[in-house]
CSV table of C-alpha atoms in Angstrom, one decimal:
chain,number,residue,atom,x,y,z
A,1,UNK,CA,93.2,55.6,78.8
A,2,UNK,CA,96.4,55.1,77.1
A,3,UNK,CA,99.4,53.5,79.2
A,4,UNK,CA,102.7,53.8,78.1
A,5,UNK,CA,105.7,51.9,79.5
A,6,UNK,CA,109.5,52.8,78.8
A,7,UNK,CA,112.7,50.2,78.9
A,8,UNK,CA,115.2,50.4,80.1
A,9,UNK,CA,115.1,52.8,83.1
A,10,UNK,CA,118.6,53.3,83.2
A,11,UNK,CA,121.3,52.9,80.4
A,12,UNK,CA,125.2,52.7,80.1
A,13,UNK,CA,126.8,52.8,77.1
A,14,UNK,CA,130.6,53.2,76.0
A,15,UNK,CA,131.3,56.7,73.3
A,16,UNK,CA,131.2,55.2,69.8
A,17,UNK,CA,128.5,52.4,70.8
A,18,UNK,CA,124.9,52.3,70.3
A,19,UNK,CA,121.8,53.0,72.5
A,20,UNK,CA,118.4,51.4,72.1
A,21,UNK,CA,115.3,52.2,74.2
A,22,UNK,CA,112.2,50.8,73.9
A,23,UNK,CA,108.3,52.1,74.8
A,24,UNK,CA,105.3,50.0,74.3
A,25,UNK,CA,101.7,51.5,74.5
A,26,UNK,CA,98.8,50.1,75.1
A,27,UNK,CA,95.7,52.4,72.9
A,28,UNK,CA,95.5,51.5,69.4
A,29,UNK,CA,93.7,54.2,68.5
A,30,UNK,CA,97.4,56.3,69.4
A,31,UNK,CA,99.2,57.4,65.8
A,32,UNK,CA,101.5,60.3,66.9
A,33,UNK,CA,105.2,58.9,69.2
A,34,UNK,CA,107.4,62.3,69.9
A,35,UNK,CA,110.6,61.3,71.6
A,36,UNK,CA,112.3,63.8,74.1
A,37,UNK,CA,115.4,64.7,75.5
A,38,UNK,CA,115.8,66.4,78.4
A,39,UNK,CA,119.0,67.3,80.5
A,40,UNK,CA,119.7,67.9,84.0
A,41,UNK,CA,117.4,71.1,85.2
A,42,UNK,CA,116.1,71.6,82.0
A,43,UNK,CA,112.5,71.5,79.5
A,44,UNK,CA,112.7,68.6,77.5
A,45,UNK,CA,113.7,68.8,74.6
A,46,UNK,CA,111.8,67.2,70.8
A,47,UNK,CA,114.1,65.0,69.0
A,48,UNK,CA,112.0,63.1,66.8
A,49,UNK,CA,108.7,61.8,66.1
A,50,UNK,CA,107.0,59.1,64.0
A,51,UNK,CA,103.4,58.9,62.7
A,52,UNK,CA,101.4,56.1,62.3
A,53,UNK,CA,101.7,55.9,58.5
A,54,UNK,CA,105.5,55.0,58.6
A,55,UNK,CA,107.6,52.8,60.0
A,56,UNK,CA,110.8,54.2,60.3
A,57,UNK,CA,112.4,57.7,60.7
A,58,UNK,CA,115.8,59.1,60.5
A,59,UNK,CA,117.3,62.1,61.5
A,60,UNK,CA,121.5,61.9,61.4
A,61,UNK,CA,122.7,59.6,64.1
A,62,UNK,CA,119.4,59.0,65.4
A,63,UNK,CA,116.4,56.8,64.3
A,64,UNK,CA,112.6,55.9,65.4
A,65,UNK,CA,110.7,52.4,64.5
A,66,UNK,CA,107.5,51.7,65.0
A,67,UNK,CA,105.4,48.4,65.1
A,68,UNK,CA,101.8,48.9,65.2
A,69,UNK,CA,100.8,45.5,65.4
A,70,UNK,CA,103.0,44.9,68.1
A,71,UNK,CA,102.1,48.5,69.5
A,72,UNK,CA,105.9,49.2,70.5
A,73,UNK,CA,108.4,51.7,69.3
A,74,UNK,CA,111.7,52.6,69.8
A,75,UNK,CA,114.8,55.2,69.6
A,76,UNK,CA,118.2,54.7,68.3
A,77,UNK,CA,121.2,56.7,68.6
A,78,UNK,CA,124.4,55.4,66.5
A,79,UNK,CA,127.6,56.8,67.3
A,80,UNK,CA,127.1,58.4,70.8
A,81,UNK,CA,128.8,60.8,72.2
A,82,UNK,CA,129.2,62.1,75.9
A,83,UNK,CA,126.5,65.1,75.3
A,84,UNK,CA,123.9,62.3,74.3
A,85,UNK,CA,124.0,61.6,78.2
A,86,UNK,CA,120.4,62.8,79.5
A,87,UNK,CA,116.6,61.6,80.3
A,88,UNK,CA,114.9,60.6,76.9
A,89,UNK,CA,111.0,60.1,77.1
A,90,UNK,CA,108.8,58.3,74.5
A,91,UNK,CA,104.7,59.4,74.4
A,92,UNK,CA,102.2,58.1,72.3
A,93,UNK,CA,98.8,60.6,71.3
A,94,UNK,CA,95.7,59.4,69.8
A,95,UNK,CA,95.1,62.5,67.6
A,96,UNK,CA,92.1,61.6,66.6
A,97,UNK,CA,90.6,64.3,66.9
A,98,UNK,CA,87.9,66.1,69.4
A,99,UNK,CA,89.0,66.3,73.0
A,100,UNK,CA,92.0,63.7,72.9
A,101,UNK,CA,93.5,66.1,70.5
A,102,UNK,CA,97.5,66.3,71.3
A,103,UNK,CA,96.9,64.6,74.9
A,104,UNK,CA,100.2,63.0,75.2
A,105,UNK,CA,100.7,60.4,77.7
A,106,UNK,CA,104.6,59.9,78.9
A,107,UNK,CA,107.0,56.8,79.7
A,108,UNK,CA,109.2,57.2,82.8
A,109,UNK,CA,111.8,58.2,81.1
A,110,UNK,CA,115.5,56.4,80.3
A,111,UNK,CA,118.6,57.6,82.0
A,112,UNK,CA,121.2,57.2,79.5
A,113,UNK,CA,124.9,57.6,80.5
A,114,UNK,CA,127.2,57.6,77.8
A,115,UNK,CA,130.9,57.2,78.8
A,116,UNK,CA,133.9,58.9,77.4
D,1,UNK,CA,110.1,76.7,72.1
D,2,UNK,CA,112.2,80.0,72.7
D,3,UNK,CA,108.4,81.6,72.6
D,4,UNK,CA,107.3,80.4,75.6
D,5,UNK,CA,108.1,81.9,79.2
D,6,UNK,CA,107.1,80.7,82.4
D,7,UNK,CA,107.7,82.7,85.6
D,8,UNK,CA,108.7,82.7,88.3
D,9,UNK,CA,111.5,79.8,87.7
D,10,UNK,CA,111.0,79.2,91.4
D,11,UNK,CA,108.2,79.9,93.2
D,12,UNK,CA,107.9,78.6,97.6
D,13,UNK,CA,104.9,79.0,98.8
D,14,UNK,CA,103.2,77.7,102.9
D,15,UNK,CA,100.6,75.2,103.1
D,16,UNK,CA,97.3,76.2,102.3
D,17,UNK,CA,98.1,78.8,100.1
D,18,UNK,CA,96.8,78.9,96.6
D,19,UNK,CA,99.4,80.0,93.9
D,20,UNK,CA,98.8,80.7,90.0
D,21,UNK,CA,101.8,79.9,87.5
D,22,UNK,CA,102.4,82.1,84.6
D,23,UNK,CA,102.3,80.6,80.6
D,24,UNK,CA,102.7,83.1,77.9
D,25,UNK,CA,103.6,82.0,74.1
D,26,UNK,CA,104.0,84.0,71.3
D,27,UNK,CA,104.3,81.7,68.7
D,28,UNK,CA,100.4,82.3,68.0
D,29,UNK,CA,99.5,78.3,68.8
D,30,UNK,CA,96.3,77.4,69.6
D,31,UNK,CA,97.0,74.6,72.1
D,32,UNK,CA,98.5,74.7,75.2
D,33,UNK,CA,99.2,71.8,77.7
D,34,UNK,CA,100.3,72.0,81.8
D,35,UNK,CA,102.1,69.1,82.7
D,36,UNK,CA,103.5,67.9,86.1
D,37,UNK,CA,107.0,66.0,86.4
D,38,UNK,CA,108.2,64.5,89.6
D,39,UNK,CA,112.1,63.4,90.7
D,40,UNK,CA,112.5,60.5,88.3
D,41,UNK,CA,109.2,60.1,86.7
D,42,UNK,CA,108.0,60.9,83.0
D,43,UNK,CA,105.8,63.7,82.9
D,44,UNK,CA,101.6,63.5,83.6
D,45,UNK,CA,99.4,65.7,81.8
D,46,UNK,CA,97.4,68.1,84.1
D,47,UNK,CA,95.1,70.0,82.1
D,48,UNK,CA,95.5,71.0,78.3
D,49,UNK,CA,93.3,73.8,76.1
D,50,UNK,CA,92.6,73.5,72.1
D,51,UNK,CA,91.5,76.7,71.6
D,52,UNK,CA,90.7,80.1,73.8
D,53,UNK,CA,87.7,79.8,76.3
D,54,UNK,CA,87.9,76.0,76.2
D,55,UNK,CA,90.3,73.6,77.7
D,56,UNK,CA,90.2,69.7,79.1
D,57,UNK,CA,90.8,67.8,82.3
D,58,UNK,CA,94.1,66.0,82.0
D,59,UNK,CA,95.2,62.9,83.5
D,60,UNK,CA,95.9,64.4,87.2
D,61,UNK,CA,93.8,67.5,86.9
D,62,UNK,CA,92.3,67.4,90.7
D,63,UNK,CA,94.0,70.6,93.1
D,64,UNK,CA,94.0,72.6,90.0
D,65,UNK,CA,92.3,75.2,87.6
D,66,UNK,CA,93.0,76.7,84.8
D,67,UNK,CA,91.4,80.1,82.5
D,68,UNK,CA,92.4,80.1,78.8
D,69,UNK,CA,90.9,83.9,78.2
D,70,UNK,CA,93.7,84.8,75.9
D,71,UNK,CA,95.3,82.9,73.2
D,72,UNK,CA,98.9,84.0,74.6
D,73,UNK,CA,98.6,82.5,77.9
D,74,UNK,CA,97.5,79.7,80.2
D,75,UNK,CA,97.8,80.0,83.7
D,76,UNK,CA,97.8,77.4,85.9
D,77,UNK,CA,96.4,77.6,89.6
D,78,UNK,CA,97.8,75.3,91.9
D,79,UNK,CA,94.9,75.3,95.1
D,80,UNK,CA,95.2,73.9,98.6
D,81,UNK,CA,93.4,71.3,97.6
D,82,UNK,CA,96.4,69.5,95.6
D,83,UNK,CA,97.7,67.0,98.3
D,84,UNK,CA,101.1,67.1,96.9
D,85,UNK,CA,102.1,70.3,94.9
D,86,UNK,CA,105.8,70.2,95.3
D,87,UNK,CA,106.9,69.2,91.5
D,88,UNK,CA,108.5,71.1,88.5
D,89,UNK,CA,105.4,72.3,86.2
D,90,UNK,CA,106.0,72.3,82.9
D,91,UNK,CA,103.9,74.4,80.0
D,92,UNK,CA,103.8,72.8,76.3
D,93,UNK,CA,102.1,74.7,73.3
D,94,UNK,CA,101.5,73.2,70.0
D,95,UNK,CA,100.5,74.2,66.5
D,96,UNK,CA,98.3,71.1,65.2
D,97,UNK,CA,97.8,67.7,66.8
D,98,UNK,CA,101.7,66.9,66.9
D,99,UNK,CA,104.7,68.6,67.8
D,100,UNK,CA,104.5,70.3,71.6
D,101,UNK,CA,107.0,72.6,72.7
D,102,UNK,CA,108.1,73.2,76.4
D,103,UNK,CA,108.3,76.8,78.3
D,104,UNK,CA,111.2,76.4,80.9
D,105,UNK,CA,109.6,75.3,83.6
D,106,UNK,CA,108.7,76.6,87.4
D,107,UNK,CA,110.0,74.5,89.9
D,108,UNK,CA,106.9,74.9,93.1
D,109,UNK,CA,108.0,73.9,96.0
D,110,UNK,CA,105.5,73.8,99.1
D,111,UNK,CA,106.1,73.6,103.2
């Protein structure tokens, strides 16, 4: 089945700098990489997603790459701010169709402190 | 994801006891998803359902059951035979293979 593994585990940043986290996955047949957010005591939260037949996606301060060759993708907040502090997950689904249809599979997740 | 309602938002239950958690969407999705997340750990898929009268074993899907006999709702039954049920269980429903959008959350907690 698919793995998924999420770096960093924890992450401190200044306000005003930029944030970077990283997921690699391990199921080529996976096309579909949500990203959440999700803070203290609460459901997480969809930011943005990617699909297999682009490489990049942008959505104001934040942005999503993906390399499927390398089978890694990754988030990218510009310009954070203290309410960007929370728990972001990446996943990876195969969607292709019969019974792995939508089955998401989680990374463990990215602390992210951002400091005023 | 303002839909979808899970109760109770905590639920304490004894040992041995069986308990059922609530899912109801009214966002007319087909699919619905239970997940599991423990302190500090990304979330693990438990069981999920497609369509009504059909659903699939997740990753972690042994101590627990599920019906799908409505397209609203997706109850998840946590038995006695789940070594460790204490976790916050999460309910997702999606329209189409991509998006998923989270109920609230019950937090279970077992003694």
């Amino acid at each position: 089945g698919e793995n998924v593994e999420q770096h960093p585990s924890t992450l401190s940043v200044q306000e005003g700098d930029s944030a970077v986290i990283k997921c690699t996955y391990s199921d080529s047949a996976s096309n579909y990489f949500p990203w959440y957010k999700q803070e203290l005591g609460k459901r997480p939260q969809l930011i943005i997603d990617i699909r297999s037949n682009v490489g990049e996606k942008k959505d104001q301060r934040i942005a999503v790459t993906l390399n499927k060759t390398a089978k890694h993708f990754s988030l990218h907040i510009t310009e954070t701010q203290p309410e960007d502090s929370a728990v972001y997950f990446c996943a990876a689904s195969p969607n292709a169709g019969g019974t792995s249809y939508g089955k998401l599979t989680f990374g463990q997740g990215t602390i992210l402190t951002v400091h005023p | 994801d303002g839909g979808i309602t899970q109760s109770p938002k905590y639920l304490f239950r004894k040992e041995g006891q069986n308990v059922t958690l609530s899912c109801e969407q009214n966002l007319n999705h087909d699919a619905m998803y239970w997940y599991r997340q423990d302190p500090g750990q990304g979330l693990r898929l438990i069981y999920y359902s497609q369509i009504v009268n059909d659903f699939q074993k997740g990753d972690i899907a042994e101590g627990y059951s599920v019906s799908r006999e409505k397209k609203e709702s997706f109850p998840l039954t946590v038995t006695s035979a789940q070594k460790n049920p204490t976790a916050f269980y999460l309910c997702a429903v999606g329209d189409g293979p991509y998006e998923q959008y989270f109920g609230p959350g019950t937090r279970l907690t077992v003694t």
